[in-house]
Amino acid sequence: MVNRGVILCASLALNIGLLAGLYALRRTLDSGTLPPRPLRIDPGPARSSPPAPGASKPRPPSPANSVAPEPSPALSFHWSHIASTNDLEYRDRLRAVGCPEATVRDILKAEINAEYARRRQPLVAEFQRQFWTLAAAGSIDPSDAGDWQEAEFERLDEEREARLEAVLGREDADEDADDLSRRRQRWAEVYGWLPPEKRDALLALLENQERQERELSLLVSQRGEGWTPADHARRKALAEELERARTQLLSPAELEEYRLRVSHEAQWAQSLAGFEPTEGEWRAVAQLRSDYENARQQLGRAALSKEEKQARQKELQAELEDATRTALGPERYAEVERARDSQYQSLRRVVHRHGLTDATAAQAYGLVQTARDQMQHVRDDKSLTTETRLATLRALQAEAEAALRQSLGGAVFDTYREYGGDWLQEPAP
Amino acid sequence: MTGRAPLVVSLVLNVALLALGVATWRHAARARAAHGLLLVSAAAAAAEPAPPAAPSNPAGDPPPPEPPPAFHWRQIESSDYRQYLANLRSIGCPERLIRDILVADIEVLYRSRLARRPPHFDPWVGLDGRNAARKASQANRIEALREKRALIRELLGYDWDAEFAEEALAQHEVALLAGFLPDTTLMRLAAVFSDHEDTRRAIEQAAGGILLAEDKAQIRELRDRMADALRQALTPAELEEAQLRAQLADGFPDGLHLEGVLVTAAELRELARESFAYRDVVAEELLERDDVTEEDRDRRRQAFERAVEQRLGPARYQDYQRAQESDFRQIYEFTSGHNMTQSQAIRAHDYWRGALAEAEKLAEDPTLSAADRSTAAAVLRQTATQRLEGLLGTGKAPEFLEAWGARLASRVQEGPREAGEK
């Protein structure tokens, strides 16, 4: 009986210990790790001796709070076997031991930069010794000491850059590749609506045009005489070539969709606060606006007087608004109108900041609109003297302030006054 | 049976916990190994052929490389940063190289999260949808920046920013002005400042640019923490030097000039120190502690002027006052650029002040007709140009001297100014 009691106690203690251990293990695994390092090892066979068996397998990251890991099995190799004062030798030795190309670049760049920092150091130290004397004599600008020993620093910089290029090649080649890869990603997103085979073909066209444009720009920059008319013509020809190829590649419907998406008219809803159109609403209005724009351009070319054109332009504008109202329905159209108003936009931002809803913003916006309409009416009334007009405006403003404060609450109203309620400043007559 | 039940349950529980622990550890290890393998495969797929051989070294072609036997970089590569660091150390790689290798590697790891790539939207996505996505993308970027800095700090034990090292420290202007501080201290300062800026940006972005009282309080607190961290990063001597240089760099401060004033290095340092009482550049510009009223500012400026007078004495204080005039500074710059003496600059400036007063008198004279004014302007212009040529030497930048003469003539032609314009 005594034995069973002892065993039970020990087992319970073990229960607790195991539970605590499991908890600690999960915590360590869940939160205490570094992100895994992406390996840079180049593919293909090793350029020298084969790796040790199993050496290339990734190891699980060690917990963050663990002791420093032991290095891999003892190697007879030492850094001094590859380090060299000769850049090319250093680079080739690194490559020979299978060091990834990106790491070769990092190492040589670091070595060369460090050497030039060392060579620059005596100048920097001299400047520190003399700083206050130079400043007192007016020999340096204390906010920009770039002139001091500029020639010597520039000489060192040029030497460093030439050495980096000699051993690693042009760095902007890497930047160009990165840039092109980013563009490729962006194009893939922009043309994501096309069937995959068409999208890939279009991406190839765009990439080709981009490459030719870059080659042309490089040529112009190497020539060092700026863009000639022939260069401009070549660039124009490249753009036209791309347009022709695009027209051939896409079906008429796809081409129309492409043109609609990239048109200025497609952006009609992008700056509207609180109005998110459906795809159907967007298409309907974008098409109406596109038609309006075509009609406006035709009007510009029509043989009409300036007054006739202005009158027709007004009609076109009114037709567009009517057609938009019909396409969206009166309620949605009213939402668009409200969303276009910068006063509503700022009021809505403030209201949202305080965690309130669009309904609060809409209610307060009604008050703002009423007050502004009344104030405009007073401003338009030429029968009033300046003093009377100002007094009336001030009274209307005070009334609007009280109403808004009540509608929004004191804290929200104060924020609105600070971030958007510009019209609540001293009224202009 | 009932008496044995607790023991049985406890023993079964022990076995289950042990099994669960082993399974958890194995699962995590397998997941990491799989992730590592995926990374290796991705790296292999994305790898491009090595670039063509670089041009030969000016020092001559190197002898063919002789790699030591039985070593391949794979033996030290690891998907675990700590392991990689330990491996690099074990083969005697210098610490500064380890730092640069790891930091460059971490830059690649975070590159895509840090790229400023605006999110793509379908054209029917409205402002709210766009703003929400942009906000999330900015927040993700800020988080990635913080993570990256923390990872570097954790691995190296200190802060290091590759971009700052490349772009700021490599520029000799920065190296000169900040050269009184060790690189690691500069990096610490940059990290403190970046941490502060990122956190502040995160607060502002979360608030959509509308800062409520609690946001403002949070920002103030953040600034105080930054001030403490900056102070901790510097020794008292470094802090003093940094503050004095900042006073000097910021126009000493606020447009105070010393052109043509003879001061020693020690005097300049003391003047910079005295200028704190007028305006503390670091506190006001960096820490945004600017709660000084205009009247208070004027009072402080006057106190500073008295301190300058006391330190420099009457003659040099007069030079100091002259240096605050922009006309004198232009003349001084001209004379300095042409290797002339300071007394030439002073004489030319004295003459210029007299001529300017004369032009002012003529301009304000209501009895002059337009024709009289024109004649007077031409005479004054010619006299001034000739006189300045005499004082500063003929043939030296005639367009400069002409411009001064023309300024006088133009003032005379302009006629009387309204009371508010004077």
mmCIF file of C-alpha atoms in Angstrom, chain A residues 44-356:
data_model
loop_
_atom_site.group_PDB
_atom_site.id
_atom_site.type_symbol
_atom_site.label_atom_id
_atom_site.label_comp_id
_atom_site.label_asym_id
_atom_site.label_seq_id
_atom_site.Cartn_x
_atom_site.Cartn_y
_atom_site.Cartn_z
ATOM 1 C CA GLY A 44 25.023 21.307 -60.776
ATOM 2 C CA PRO A 45 28.111 19.388 -59.919
ATOM 3 C CA ALA A 46 30.655 20.814 -57.543
ATOM 4 C CA ARG A 47 33.504 22.627 -59.239
ATOM 5 C CA SER A 48 36.054 20.922 -57.058
ATOM 6 C CA SER A 49 35.915 18.079 -54.636
ATOM 7 C CA PRO A 50 32.501 16.633 -53.813
ATOM 8 C CA PRO A 51 30.794 17.700 -50.626
ATOM 9 C CA ALA A 52 30.950 15.596 -47.561
ATOM 10 C CA PRO A 53 28.080 13.116 -47.440
ATOM 11 C CA GLY A 54 24.904 14.746 -46.178
ATOM 12 C CA ALA A 55 26.534 18.143 -45.792
ATOM 13 C CA SER A 56 24.155 19.925 -48.159
ATOM 14 C CA LYS A 57 21.007 18.881 -46.344
ATOM 15 C CA PRO A 58 19.299 21.782 -44.610
ATOM 16 C CA ARG A 59 19.324 21.635 -40.869
ATOM 17 C CA PRO A 60 16.374 22.619 -38.759
ATOM 18 C CA PRO A 61 16.878 26.039 -37.217
ATOM 19 C CA SER A 62 17.889 25.943 -33.623
ATOM 20 C CA PRO A 63 15.686 27.533 -30.961
ATOM 21 C CA ALA A 64 16.323 31.240 -30.433
ATOM 22 C CA ASN A 65 17.352 30.939 -26.846
ATOM 23 C CA SER A 66 19.507 27.919 -27.191
ATOM 24 C CA VAL A 67 23.242 28.016 -26.766
ATOM 25 C CA ALA A 68 25.345 28.758 -29.841
ATOM 26 C CA PRO A 69 25.352 25.725 -32.125
ATOM 27 C CA GLU A 70 28.426 23.629 -32.531
ATOM 28 C CA PRO A 71 30.100 24.071 -35.887
ATOM 29 C CA SER A 72 29.766 21.276 -38.412
ATOM 30 C CA PRO A 73 32.197 18.382 -38.062
ATOM 31 C CA ALA A 74 35.761 19.601 -37.741
ATOM 32 C CA LEU A 75 37.242 20.675 -41.044
ATOM 33 C CA SER A 76 40.871 20.918 -41.881
ATOM 34 C CA PHE A 77 39.931 23.823 -44.097
ATOM 35 C CA HIS A 78 40.749 27.390 -43.040
ATOM 36 C CA TRP A 79 39.686 30.719 -44.537
ATOM 37 C CA SER A 80 43.298 31.516 -45.263
ATOM 38 C CA HIS A 81 43.168 28.772 -47.913
ATOM 39 C CA ILE A 82 40.923 30.950 -50.048
ATOM 40 C CA ALA A 83 41.626 34.511 -48.898
ATOM 41 C CA SER A 84 43.959 36.387 -51.179
ATOM 42 C CA THR A 85 45.134 39.925 -51.786
ATOM 43 C CA ASN A 86 44.596 39.247 -55.475
ATOM 44 C CA ASP A 87 40.903 39.836 -56.230
ATOM 45 C CA LEU A 88 40.652 37.449 -59.153
ATOM 46 C CA GLU A 89 42.465 34.715 -57.297
ATOM 47 C CA TYR A 90 40.206 35.233 -54.281
ATOM 48 C CA ARG A 91 37.099 35.102 -56.495
ATOM 49 C CA ASP A 92 38.223 31.993 -58.355
ATOM 50 C CA ARG A 93 39.155 30.178 -55.161
ATOM 51 C CA LEU A 94 35.696 30.935 -53.755
ATOM 52 C CA ARG A 95 34.089 29.653 -56.930
ATOM 53 C CA ALA A 96 36.306 26.600 -56.853
ATOM 54 C CA VAL A 97 35.009 25.567 -53.422
ATOM 55 C CA GLY A 98 31.427 25.933 -54.637
ATOM 56 C CA CYS A 99 30.687 29.227 -52.926
ATOM 57 C CA PRO A 100 27.398 30.504 -54.424
ATOM 58 C CA GLU A 101 27.912 33.319 -56.908
ATOM 59 C CA ALA A 102 25.838 35.766 -54.853
ATOM 60 C CA THR A 103 28.001 35.058 -51.791
ATOM 61 C CA VAL A 104 31.169 35.424 -53.873
ATOM 62 C CA ARG A 105 29.945 38.911 -54.784
ATOM 63 C CA ASP A 106 29.087 39.725 -51.162
ATOM 64 C CA ILE A 107 32.500 38.614 -49.944
ATOM 65 C CA LEU A 108 34.553 40.429 -52.566
ATOM 66 C CA LYS A 109 32.480 43.569 -52.282
ATOM 67 C CA ALA A 110 32.901 43.507 -48.500
ATOM 68 C CA GLU A 111 36.660 42.943 -48.777
ATOM 69 C CA ILE A 112 37.206 45.684 -51.348
ATOM 70 C CA ASN A 113 34.958 48.165 -49.505
ATOM 71 C CA ALA A 114 36.734 47.419 -46.228
ATOM 72 C CA GLU A 115 40.109 47.997 -47.801
ATOM 73 C CA TYR A 116 39.046 51.369 -49.175
ATOM 74 C CA ALA A 117 37.471 52.325 -45.856
ATOM 75 C CA ARG A 118 40.861 51.605 -44.272
ATOM 76 C CA ARG A 119 42.653 53.705 -46.883
ATOM 77 C CA ARG A 120 40.187 56.531 -46.364
ATOM 78 C CA GLN A 121 40.487 56.396 -42.600
ATOM 79 C CA PRO A 122 43.599 58.615 -42.200
ATOM 80 C CA LEU A 123 41.825 61.390 -44.101
ATOM 81 C CA VAL A 124 38.699 61.006 -41.979
ATOM 82 C CA ALA A 125 40.799 61.039 -38.793
ATOM 83 C CA GLU A 126 42.654 64.151 -39.965
ATOM 84 C CA PHE A 127 39.352 65.879 -40.614
ATOM 85 C CA GLN A 128 38.160 65.033 -37.087
ATOM 86 C CA ARG A 129 41.360 66.471 -35.593
ATOM 87 C CA GLN A 130 40.901 69.695 -37.536
ATOM 88 C CA PHE A 131 37.097 69.966 -37.556
ATOM 89 C CA TRP A 132 36.685 72.969 -35.238
ATOM 90 C CA THR A 133 39.734 74.771 -36.624
ATOM 91 C CA LEU A 134 38.462 74.337 -40.198
ATOM 92 C CA ALA A 135 34.983 75.445 -39.199
ATOM 93 C CA ALA A 136 36.327 78.498 -37.320
ATOM 94 C CA ALA A 137 38.372 79.500 -40.364
ATOM 95 C CA GLY A 138 35.310 79.098 -42.584
ATOM 96 C CA SER A 139 37.205 76.504 -44.639
ATOM 97 C CA ILE A 140 34.395 73.956 -44.450
ATOM 98 C CA ASP A 141 30.646 74.033 -44.410
ATOM 99 C CA PRO A 142 29.763 72.230 -41.173
ATOM 100 C CA SER A 143 26.619 70.787 -42.759
ATOM 101 C CA ASP A 144 28.314 69.558 -45.924
ATOM 102 C CA ALA A 145 32.009 68.864 -45.764
ATOM 103 C CA GLY A 146 32.008 67.283 -49.213
ATOM 104 C CA ASP A 147 34.498 69.819 -50.570
ATOM 105 C CA TRP A 148 37.234 68.915 -48.107
ATOM 106 C CA GLN A 149 39.901 66.808 -49.873
ATOM 107 C CA GLU A 150 37.221 66.005 -52.426
ATOM 108 C CA ALA A 151 39.662 65.070 -55.170
ATOM 109 C CA GLU A 152 41.408 62.533 -52.966
ATOM 110 C CA PHE A 153 38.143 60.926 -51.847
ATOM 111 C CA GLU A 154 36.891 60.827 -55.417
ATOM 112 C CA ARG A 155 40.095 59.229 -56.597
ATOM 113 C CA LEU A 156 39.715 56.505 -53.983
ATOM 114 C CA ASP A 157 36.044 56.019 -54.875
ATOM 115 C CA GLU A 158 36.740 55.707 -58.575
ATOM 116 C CA GLU A 159 39.535 53.258 -57.914
ATOM 117 C CA ARG A 160 37.258 51.193 -55.682
ATOM 118 C CA GLU A 161 34.443 51.144 -58.240
ATOM 119 C CA ALA A 162 36.791 50.195 -61.059
ATOM 120 C CA ARG A 163 38.175 47.351 -58.975
ATOM 121 C CA LEU A 164 34.703 46.098 -58.085
ATOM 122 C CA GLU A 165 33.678 46.170 -61.735
ATOM 123 C CA ALA A 166 36.867 44.446 -62.834
ATOM 124 C CA VAL A 167 36.304 41.536 -60.520
ATOM 125 C CA LEU A 168 32.496 41.339 -60.368
ATOM 126 C CA GLY A 169 31.262 42.928 -63.591
ATOM 127 C CA ARG A 170 28.665 45.683 -63.858
ATOM 128 C CA GLU A 171 26.395 45.851 -60.842
ATOM 129 C CA ASP A 172 23.552 47.507 -62.717
ATOM 130 C CA ALA A 173 23.218 44.313 -64.772
ATOM 131 C CA ASP A 174 21.833 42.699 -61.602
ATOM 132 C CA GLU A 175 19.615 45.697 -60.960
ATOM 133 C CA ASP A 176 18.276 45.529 -64.538
ATOM 134 C CA ALA A 177 17.450 41.861 -64.039
ATOM 135 C CA ASP A 178 15.649 42.612 -60.754
ATOM 136 C CA ASP A 179 13.776 45.466 -62.354
ATOM 137 C CA LEU A 180 12.667 43.326 -65.285
ATOM 138 C CA SER A 181 11.552 40.584 -62.936
ATOM 139 C CA ARG A 182 9.432 43.087 -60.988
ATOM 140 C CA ARG A 183 7.907 44.378 -64.204
ATOM 141 C CA ARG A 184 7.166 40.833 -65.335
ATOM 142 C CA GLN A 185 5.305 40.220 -62.085
ATOM 143 C CA ARG A 186 3.370 43.449 -62.472
ATOM 144 C CA TRP A 187 2.380 42.651 -66.083
ATOM 145 C CA ALA A 188 1.245 39.194 -65.005
ATOM 146 C CA GLU A 189 -1.095 40.849 -62.493
ATOM 147 C CA VAL A 190 -2.336 43.545 -64.862
ATOM 148 C CA TYR A 191 -3.122 41.009 -67.608
ATOM 149 C CA GLY A 192 -4.348 38.340 -65.213
ATOM 150 C CA TRP A 193 -7.823 38.486 -66.805
ATOM 151 C CA LEU A 194 -6.549 37.095 -70.137
ATOM 152 C CA PRO A 195 -6.505 33.331 -70.852
ATOM 153 C CA PRO A 196 -3.097 31.994 -69.715
ATOM 154 C CA GLU A 197 -1.701 31.312 -73.209
ATOM 155 C CA LYS A 198 -2.638 34.795 -74.433
ATOM 156 C CA ARG A 199 -1.264 36.363 -71.277
ATOM 157 C CA ASP A 200 2.070 34.568 -71.643
ATOM 158 C CA ALA A 201 2.335 35.603 -75.282
ATOM 159 C CA LEU A 202 1.548 39.226 -74.388
ATOM 160 C CA LEU A 203 4.093 39.157 -71.577
ATOM 161 C CA ALA A 204 6.710 37.926 -74.059
ATOM 162 C CA LEU A 205 5.854 40.825 -76.383
ATOM 163 C CA LEU A 206 6.095 43.344 -73.568
ATOM 164 C CA GLU A 207 9.360 41.899 -72.350
ATOM 165 C CA ASN A 208 10.806 42.007 -75.841
ATOM 166 C CA GLN A 209 9.785 45.613 -76.277
ATOM 167 C CA GLU A 210 11.205 46.473 -72.849
ATOM 168 C CA ARG A 211 14.504 44.794 -73.721
ATOM 169 C CA GLN A 212 14.777 46.672 -77.020
ATOM 170 C CA GLU A 213 13.966 49.964 -75.300
ATOM 171 C CA ARG A 214 16.680 49.299 -72.725
ATOM 172 C CA GLU A 215 19.194 48.475 -75.435
ATOM 173 C CA LEU A 216 18.320 51.701 -77.199
ATOM 174 C CA SER A 217 18.646 53.721 -73.968
ATOM 175 C CA LEU A 218 21.988 52.077 -73.210
ATOM 176 C CA LEU A 219 23.219 52.864 -76.696
ATOM 177 C CA VAL A 220 22.154 56.503 -76.352
ATOM 178 C CA SER A 221 23.789 56.784 -72.952
ATOM 179 C CA GLN A 222 27.030 55.190 -74.185
ATOM 180 C CA ARG A 223 27.115 57.555 -77.128
ATOM 181 C CA GLY A 224 26.772 60.422 -74.634
ATOM 182 C CA GLU A 225 25.121 62.882 -77.016
ATOM 183 C CA GLY A 226 21.514 62.678 -75.855
ATOM 184 C CA TRP A 227 18.514 61.491 -77.832
ATOM 185 C CA THR A 228 18.648 62.242 -81.558
ATOM 186 C CA PRO A 229 15.528 62.457 -83.790
ATOM 187 C CA ALA A 230 16.485 59.010 -85.145
ATOM 188 C CA ASP A 231 16.480 57.608 -81.586
ATOM 189 C CA HIS A 232 13.051 59.085 -80.929
ATOM 190 C CA ALA A 233 11.801 57.636 -84.206
ATOM 191 C CA ARG A 234 13.184 54.233 -83.246
ATOM 192 C CA ARG A 235 11.438 54.400 -79.874
ATOM 193 C CA LYS A 236 8.175 55.383 -81.546
ATOM 194 C CA ALA A 237 8.563 52.527 -84.025
ATOM 195 C CA LEU A 238 9.065 50.080 -81.133
ATOM 196 C CA ALA A 239 5.865 51.284 -79.465
ATOM 197 C CA GLU A 240 3.929 50.986 -82.741
ATOM 198 C CA GLU A 241 5.353 47.541 -83.339
ATOM 199 C CA LEU A 242 4.127 46.468 -79.895
ATOM 200 C CA GLU A 243 0.685 47.918 -80.582
ATOM 201 C CA ARG A 244 0.430 46.043 -83.896
ATOM 202 C CA ALA A 245 1.516 42.801 -82.287
ATOM 203 C CA ARG A 246 -0.970 43.273 -79.460
ATOM 204 C CA THR A 247 -3.794 43.930 -81.931
ATOM 205 C CA GLN A 248 -2.926 40.742 -83.807
ATOM 206 C CA LEU A 249 -2.659 38.661 -80.669
ATOM 207 C CA LEU A 250 -5.886 39.664 -78.917
ATOM 208 C CA SER A 251 -9.417 39.040 -80.166
ATOM 209 C CA PRO A 252 -11.526 42.171 -80.802
ATOM 210 C CA ALA A 253 -13.386 41.616 -77.524
ATOM 211 C CA GLU A 254 -10.126 41.172 -75.570
ATOM 212 C CA LEU A 255 -8.677 44.243 -77.213
ATOM 213 C CA GLU A 256 -11.738 46.252 -76.264
ATOM 214 C CA GLU A 257 -11.507 44.975 -72.682
ATOM 215 C CA TYR A 258 -7.805 45.872 -72.594
ATOM 216 C CA ARG A 259 -8.474 49.399 -73.848
ATOM 217 C CA LEU A 260 -11.293 49.910 -71.377
ATOM 218 C CA ARG A 261 -9.164 48.744 -68.451
ATOM 219 C CA VAL A 262 -6.213 51.006 -69.282
ATOM 220 C CA SER A 263 -8.374 54.011 -70.169
ATOM 221 C CA HIS A 264 -8.635 57.096 -67.992
ATOM 222 C CA GLU A 265 -12.390 56.520 -67.827
ATOM 223 C CA ALA A 266 -11.809 53.182 -66.099
ATOM 224 C CA GLN A 267 -10.625 55.039 -63.026
ATOM 225 C CA TRP A 268 -13.920 56.752 -62.265
ATOM 226 C CA ALA A 269 -14.514 54.975 -58.960
ATOM 227 C CA GLN A 270 -10.961 54.865 -57.678
ATOM 228 C CA SER A 271 -11.108 58.036 -55.647
ATOM 229 C CA LEU A 272 -14.639 57.699 -54.315
ATOM 230 C CA ALA A 273 -14.799 57.284 -50.548
ATOM 231 C CA GLY A 274 -17.542 54.977 -49.342
ATOM 232 C CA PHE A 275 -18.654 53.838 -52.761
ATOM 233 C CA GLU A 276 -17.473 50.434 -53.904
ATOM 234 C CA PRO A 277 -18.987 49.634 -57.293
ATOM 235 C CA THR A 278 -19.815 46.127 -58.408
ATOM 236 C CA GLU A 279 -18.000 44.960 -61.526
ATOM 237 C CA GLY A 280 -21.238 45.489 -63.478
ATOM 238 C CA GLU A 281 -21.654 49.051 -62.213
ATOM 239 C CA TRP A 282 -18.027 49.796 -63.010
ATOM 240 C CA ARG A 283 -18.377 48.485 -66.576
ATOM 241 C CA ALA A 284 -21.608 50.344 -67.248
ATOM 242 C CA VAL A 285 -20.284 53.707 -66.063
ATOM 243 C CA ALA A 286 -16.796 53.252 -67.564
ATOM 244 C CA GLN A 287 -18.450 52.555 -70.933
ATOM 245 C CA LEU A 288 -20.683 55.623 -70.603
ATOM 246 C CA ARG A 289 -17.703 57.788 -69.767
ATOM 247 C CA SER A 290 -15.704 56.324 -72.621
ATOM 248 C CA ASP A 291 -18.562 57.131 -75.033
ATOM 249 C CA TYR A 292 -18.765 60.632 -73.574
ATOM 250 C CA GLU A 293 -15.027 61.128 -74.071
ATOM 251 C CA ASN A 294 -15.274 60.004 -77.719
ATOM 252 C CA ALA A 295 -18.189 62.381 -78.292
ATOM 253 C CA ARG A 296 -16.250 65.201 -76.640
ATOM 254 C CA GLN A 297 -13.272 64.619 -78.901
ATOM 255 C CA GLN A 298 -15.524 64.557 -81.979
ATOM 256 C CA LEU A 299 -17.059 67.806 -80.819
ATOM 257 C CA GLY A 300 -13.599 69.336 -80.606
ATOM 258 C CA ARG A 301 -13.095 68.592 -84.301
ATOM 259 C CA ALA A 302 -16.603 69.682 -85.380
ATOM 260 C CA ALA A 303 -17.082 72.837 -87.471
ATOM 261 C CA LEU A 304 -18.982 74.742 -84.799
ATOM 262 C CA SER A 305 -18.517 78.119 -83.120
ATOM 263 C CA LYS A 306 -16.964 78.314 -79.672
ATOM 264 C CA GLU A 307 -20.362 79.075 -78.110
ATOM 265 C CA GLU A 308 -22.038 76.200 -79.935
ATOM 266 C CA LYS A 309 -19.324 73.851 -78.773
ATOM 267 C CA GLN A 310 -19.714 75.021 -75.168
ATOM 268 C CA ALA A 311 -23.475 74.532 -75.314
ATOM 269 C CA ARG A 312 -23.115 71.045 -76.804
ATOM 270 C CA GLN A 313 -20.466 70.187 -74.245
ATOM 271 C CA LYS A 314 -22.912 71.072 -71.464
ATOM 272 C CA GLU A 315 -25.546 68.880 -73.071
ATOM 273 C CA LEU A 316 -23.124 65.988 -73.332
ATOM 274 C CA GLN A 317 -22.203 66.400 -69.672
ATOM 275 C CA ALA A 318 -25.857 66.426 -68.632
ATOM 276 C CA GLU A 319 -26.536 63.357 -70.807
ATOM 277 C CA LEU A 320 -23.648 61.547 -69.130
ATOM 278 C CA GLU A 321 -24.979 62.350 -65.655
ATOM 279 C CA ASP A 322 -28.513 61.249 -66.646
ATOM 280 C CA ALA A 323 -27.252 58.035 -68.178
ATOM 281 C CA THR A 324 -25.117 57.347 -65.094
ATOM 282 C CA ARG A 325 -28.108 57.932 -62.825
ATOM 283 C CA THR A 326 -30.162 55.517 -64.923
ATOM 284 C CA ALA A 327 -27.393 52.906 -64.988
ATOM 285 C CA LEU A 328 -26.815 52.979 -61.234
ATOM 286 C CA GLY A 329 -30.299 53.791 -60.004
ATOM 287 C CA PRO A 330 -31.099 56.946 -57.996
ATOM 288 C CA GLU A 331 -29.889 55.634 -54.645
ATOM 289 C CA ARG A 332 -26.481 54.468 -55.837
ATOM 290 C CA TYR A 333 -26.094 57.604 -57.912
ATOM 291 C CA ALA A 334 -26.703 59.737 -54.816
ATOM 292 C CA GLU A 335 -23.992 57.735 -53.045
ATOM 293 C CA VAL A 336 -21.597 58.490 -55.908
ATOM 294 C CA GLU A 337 -22.386 62.192 -55.731
ATOM 295 C CA ARG A 338 -21.790 62.250 -51.989
ATOM 296 C CA ALA A 339 -18.579 60.241 -52.321
ATOM 297 C CA ARG A 340 -17.223 62.783 -54.826
ATOM 298 C CA ASP A 341 -17.530 65.625 -52.303
ATOM 299 C CA SER A 342 -14.269 66.283 -50.459
ATOM 300 C CA GLN A 343 -16.269 67.568 -47.465
ATOM 301 C CA TYR A 344 -17.949 64.187 -47.135
ATOM 302 C CA GLN A 345 -14.617 62.405 -47.585
ATOM 303 C CA SER A 346 -12.941 64.265 -44.736
ATOM 304 C CA LEU A 347 -15.985 63.958 -42.479
ATOM 305 C CA ARG A 348 -16.168 60.220 -43.154
ATOM 306 C CA ARG A 349 -12.456 59.730 -42.398
ATOM 307 C CA VAL A 350 -12.873 61.445 -39.028
ATOM 308 C CA VAL A 351 -16.034 59.499 -38.201
ATOM 309 C CA HIS A 352 -14.339 56.191 -39.109
ATOM 310 C CA ARG A 353 -11.304 57.132 -37.042
ATOM 311 C CA HIS A 354 -13.583 57.273 -34.020
ATOM 312 C CA GLY A 355 -14.995 53.859 -34.892
ATOM 313 C CA LEU A 356 -18.380 55.192 -36.038
#
